[in-house]
Amino acid sequence: MTTADIRRDDLYRSGGAGGWRRGWTVFAGVMMIFGGAMAVLEGITAIARDDILVTSRHYVYTFNLTSWGWIHLTLGVLVALAGAALFTGALWARAVAVALAGLLMVANFLWIPYYPFWALTVIAINAFVIWALCTGGPGHDREPAG
């Protein structure tokens, strides 16, 4: 690691030029923690009381609600843990968070017939989380060579 890299990392951590990027990462982490908690509650609802949710008969992707409950419960726990790991600032945490946010987007796309408004809201939030994680970070505030 060069002296310039160390200075750049210090600037990023101190909230200087890269402070707004760090803010988006914190936002993404918080949204993932809350989104994971909501997915856990959604999963518990689908497991315990699957008669609450309305199902559509004319949807291409039809699955058992109890299995969807377990999928949402598992993904919710993993997403919340990935959101908490983002606060470490580790690159692996960003990569895992992007992958899990993408999986949660796919799961909610398939969940649309059961809870359409919420599923579309979660898809939009996860798209924004992926954007925030892919555009920010200490490696993105480097000056152009020249």
CSV table of C-alpha atoms in Angstrom, one decimal:
chain,number,residue,atom,x,y,z
A,1,MET,CA,0.0,0.0,0.0
A,2,THR,CA,1.4,3.4,-1.0
A,3,THR,CA,1.4,6.6,1.0
A,4,ALA,CA,-1.2,8.0,-1.4
A,5,ASP,CA,-3.5,5.0,-0.7
A,6,ILE,CA,-3.2,5.4,3.0
A,7,ARG,CA,-4.0,9.2,2.8
A,8,ARG,CA,-6.9,8.4,0.5
A,9,ASP,CA,-8.3,5.8,2.9
A,10,ASP,CA,-7.9,8.3,5.8
A,11,LEU,CA,-9.7,10.9,3.8
A,12,TYR,CA,-12.5,8.4,3.1
A,13,ARG,CA,-12.8,7.4,6.8
A,14,SER,CA,-12.7,11.0,8.0
A,15,GLY,CA,-15.7,12.0,5.9
A,16,GLY,CA,-13.7,14.3,3.5
A,17,ALA,CA,-14.1,13.9,-0.3
A,18,GLY,CA,-15.5,10.4,0.0
A,19,GLY,CA,-17.8,11.1,3.0
A,20,TRP,CA,-20.9,11.2,0.9
A,21,ARG,CA,-20.0,7.8,-0.5
A,22,ARG,CA,-19.6,6.5,3.0
A,23,GLY,CA,-23.0,7.9,3.8
A,24,TRP,CA,-24.6,5.9,1.0
A,25,THR,CA,-22.9,2.8,2.3
A,26,VAL,CA,-24.3,3.4,5.8
A,27,PHE,CA,-27.7,4.0,4.3
A,28,ALA,CA,-27.4,0.7,2.3
A,29,GLY,CA,-26.4,-1.1,5.5
A,30,VAL,CA,-29.3,0.3,7.5
A,31,MET,CA,-31.8,-0.4,4.7
A,32,MET,CA,-30.5,-4.0,4.5
A,33,ILE,CA,-30.8,-4.5,8.2
A,34,PHE,CA,-34.4,-3.2,8.2
A,35,GLY,CA,-35.2,-5.0,5.0
A,36,GLY,CA,-33.8,-8.2,6.4
A,37,ALA,CA,-35.9,-7.9,9.5
A,38,MET,CA,-39.0,-7.3,7.4
A,39,ALA,CA,-38.3,-10.3,5.3
A,40,VAL,CA,-37.9,-12.4,8.5
A,41,LEU,CA,-41.4,-11.2,9.6
A,42,GLU,CA,-42.8,-11.9,6.1
A,43,GLY,CA,-41.3,-15.4,6.3
A,44,ILE,CA,-42.8,-16.0,9.7
A,45,THR,CA,-46.2,-14.9,8.5
A,46,ALA,CA,-46.0,-17.2,5.5
A,47,ILE,CA,-44.9,-20.1,7.6
A,48,ALA,CA,-47.3,-19.7,10.5
A,49,ARG,CA,-50.4,-18.2,8.9
A,50,ASP,CA,-50.3,-18.8,5.2
A,51,ASP,CA,-54.1,-18.3,5.0
A,52,ILE,CA,-53.6,-14.6,5.5
A,53,LEU,CA,-51.9,-14.1,2.2
A,54,VAL,CA,-54.0,-14.0,-1.0
A,55,THR,CA,-52.8,-16.1,-3.9
A,56,SER,CA,-53.4,-15.6,-7.6
A,57,ARG,CA,-54.2,-18.6,-9.8
A,58,HIS,CA,-52.9,-17.1,-13.0
A,59,TYR,CA,-49.3,-16.4,-12.2
A,60,VAL,CA,-46.5,-18.1,-14.0
A,61,TYR,CA,-44.4,-18.8,-10.9
A,62,THR,CA,-46.6,-20.6,-8.4
A,63,PHE,CA,-45.0,-22.0,-5.2
A,64,ASN,CA,-46.1,-23.3,-1.8
A,65,LEU,CA,-46.5,-20.4,0.7
A,66,THR,CA,-44.7,-22.4,3.5
A,67,SER,CA,-41.7,-22.9,1.4
A,68,TRP,CA,-41.7,-19.2,0.4
A,69,GLY,CA,-41.9,-18.4,4.1
A,70,TRP,CA,-38.7,-20.4,4.7
A,71,ILE,CA,-37.0,-18.7,1.7
A,72,HIS,CA,-37.9,-15.2,3.0
A,73,LEU,CA,-36.9,-16.1,6.6
A,74,THR,CA,-33.5,-17.4,5.5
A,75,LEU,CA,-32.8,-14.6,3.1
A,76,GLY,CA,-34.0,-12.1,5.7
A,77,VAL,CA,-31.5,-13.3,8.2
A,78,LEU,CA,-28.6,-13.3,5.7
A,79,VAL,CA,-29.5,-9.9,4.4
A,80,ALA,CA,-29.6,-8.4,7.9
A,81,LEU,CA,-26.2,-9.9,8.7
A,82,ALA,CA,-24.8,-8.6,5.4
A,83,GLY,CA,-26.1,-5.2,6.2
A,84,ALA,CA,-24.4,-5.3,9.6
A,85,ALA,CA,-21.2,-6.4,8.0
A,86,LEU,CA,-21.2,-3.3,5.8
A,87,PHE,CA,-20.3,-1.3,8.8
A,88,THR,CA,-16.9,-3.0,8.9
A,89,GLY,CA,-16.0,-1.4,5.5
A,90,ALA,CA,-14.7,-4.7,4.1
A,91,LEU,CA,-14.9,-5.2,0.4
A,92,TRP,CA,-16.2,-8.8,0.9
A,93,ALA,CA,-19.1,-7.3,2.8
A,94,ARG,CA,-20.0,-5.1,-0.1
A,95,ALA,CA,-19.8,-8.0,-2.6
A,96,VAL,CA,-22.0,-10.3,-0.4
A,97,ALA,CA,-24.5,-7.4,0.2
A,98,VAL,CA,-24.8,-6.8,-3.5
A,99,ALA,CA,-25.4,-10.5,-4.2
A,100,LEU,CA,-27.9,-10.9,-1.4
A,101,ALA,CA,-29.8,-7.7,-2.4
A,102,GLY,CA,-30.0,-9.2,-5.9
A,103,LEU,CA,-31.3,-12.5,-4.6
A,104,LEU,CA,-33.9,-10.6,-2.5
A,105,MET,CA,-35.0,-8.7,-5.6
A,106,VAL,CA,-35.6,-12.0,-7.4
A,107,ALA,CA,-37.4,-13.5,-4.5
A,108,ASN,CA,-39.7,-10.5,-4.2
A,109,PHE,CA,-40.3,-10.6,-8.0
A,110,LEU,CA,-41.6,-14.1,-7.5
A,111,TRP,CA,-43.5,-13.0,-4.4
A,112,ILE,CA,-45.6,-10.4,-6.4
A,113,PRO,CA,-48.8,-12.4,-6.5
A,114,TYR,CA,-48.9,-12.8,-2.7
A,115,TYR,CA,-48.1,-9.2,-1.7
A,116,PRO,CA,-47.8,-7.0,-4.8
A,117,PHE,CA,-47.2,-3.5,-3.3
A,118,TRP,CA,-44.7,-4.6,-0.7
A,119,ALA,CA,-42.8,-6.8,-3.2
A,120,LEU,CA,-42.4,-3.9,-5.7
A,121,THR,CA,-41.4,-1.6,-2.9
A,122,VAL,CA,-38.7,-4.1,-1.7
A,123,ILE,CA,-37.5,-4.5,-5.3
A,124,ALA,CA,-37.1,-0.7,-5.7
A,125,ILE,CA,-35.3,-0.4,-2.3
A,126,ASN,CA,-32.9,-3.2,-3.2
A,127,ALA,CA,-32.1,-1.7,-6.6
A,128,PHE,CA,-31.2,1.5,-4.8
A,129,VAL,CA,-29.1,-0.4,-2.2
A,130,ILE,CA,-27.2,-2.1,-5.1
A,131,TRP,CA,-26.6,1.3,-6.7
A,132,ALA,CA,-25.3,2.8,-3.4
A,133,LEU,CA,-22.9,-0.1,-2.8
A,134,CYS,CA,-21.6,-0.2,-6.4
A,135,THR,CA,-20.9,3.5,-6.7
A,136,GLY,CA,-19.3,4.2,-3.3
A,137,GLY,CA,-16.3,3.0,-1.4
A,138,PRO,CA,-12.7,3.9,-0.9
A,139,GLY,CA,-11.6,2.6,-4.3
A,140,HIS,CA,-13.9,5.0,-6.2
A,141,ASP,CA,-12.5,8.3,-5.1
A,142,ARG,CA,-9.1,8.0,-6.8
A,143,GLU,CA,-7.9,10.9,-8.9
A,144,PRO,CA,-7.5,10.3,-12.6
A,145,ALA,CA,-4.0,9.5,-13.7
A,146,GLY,CA,-2.2,12.3,-15.4
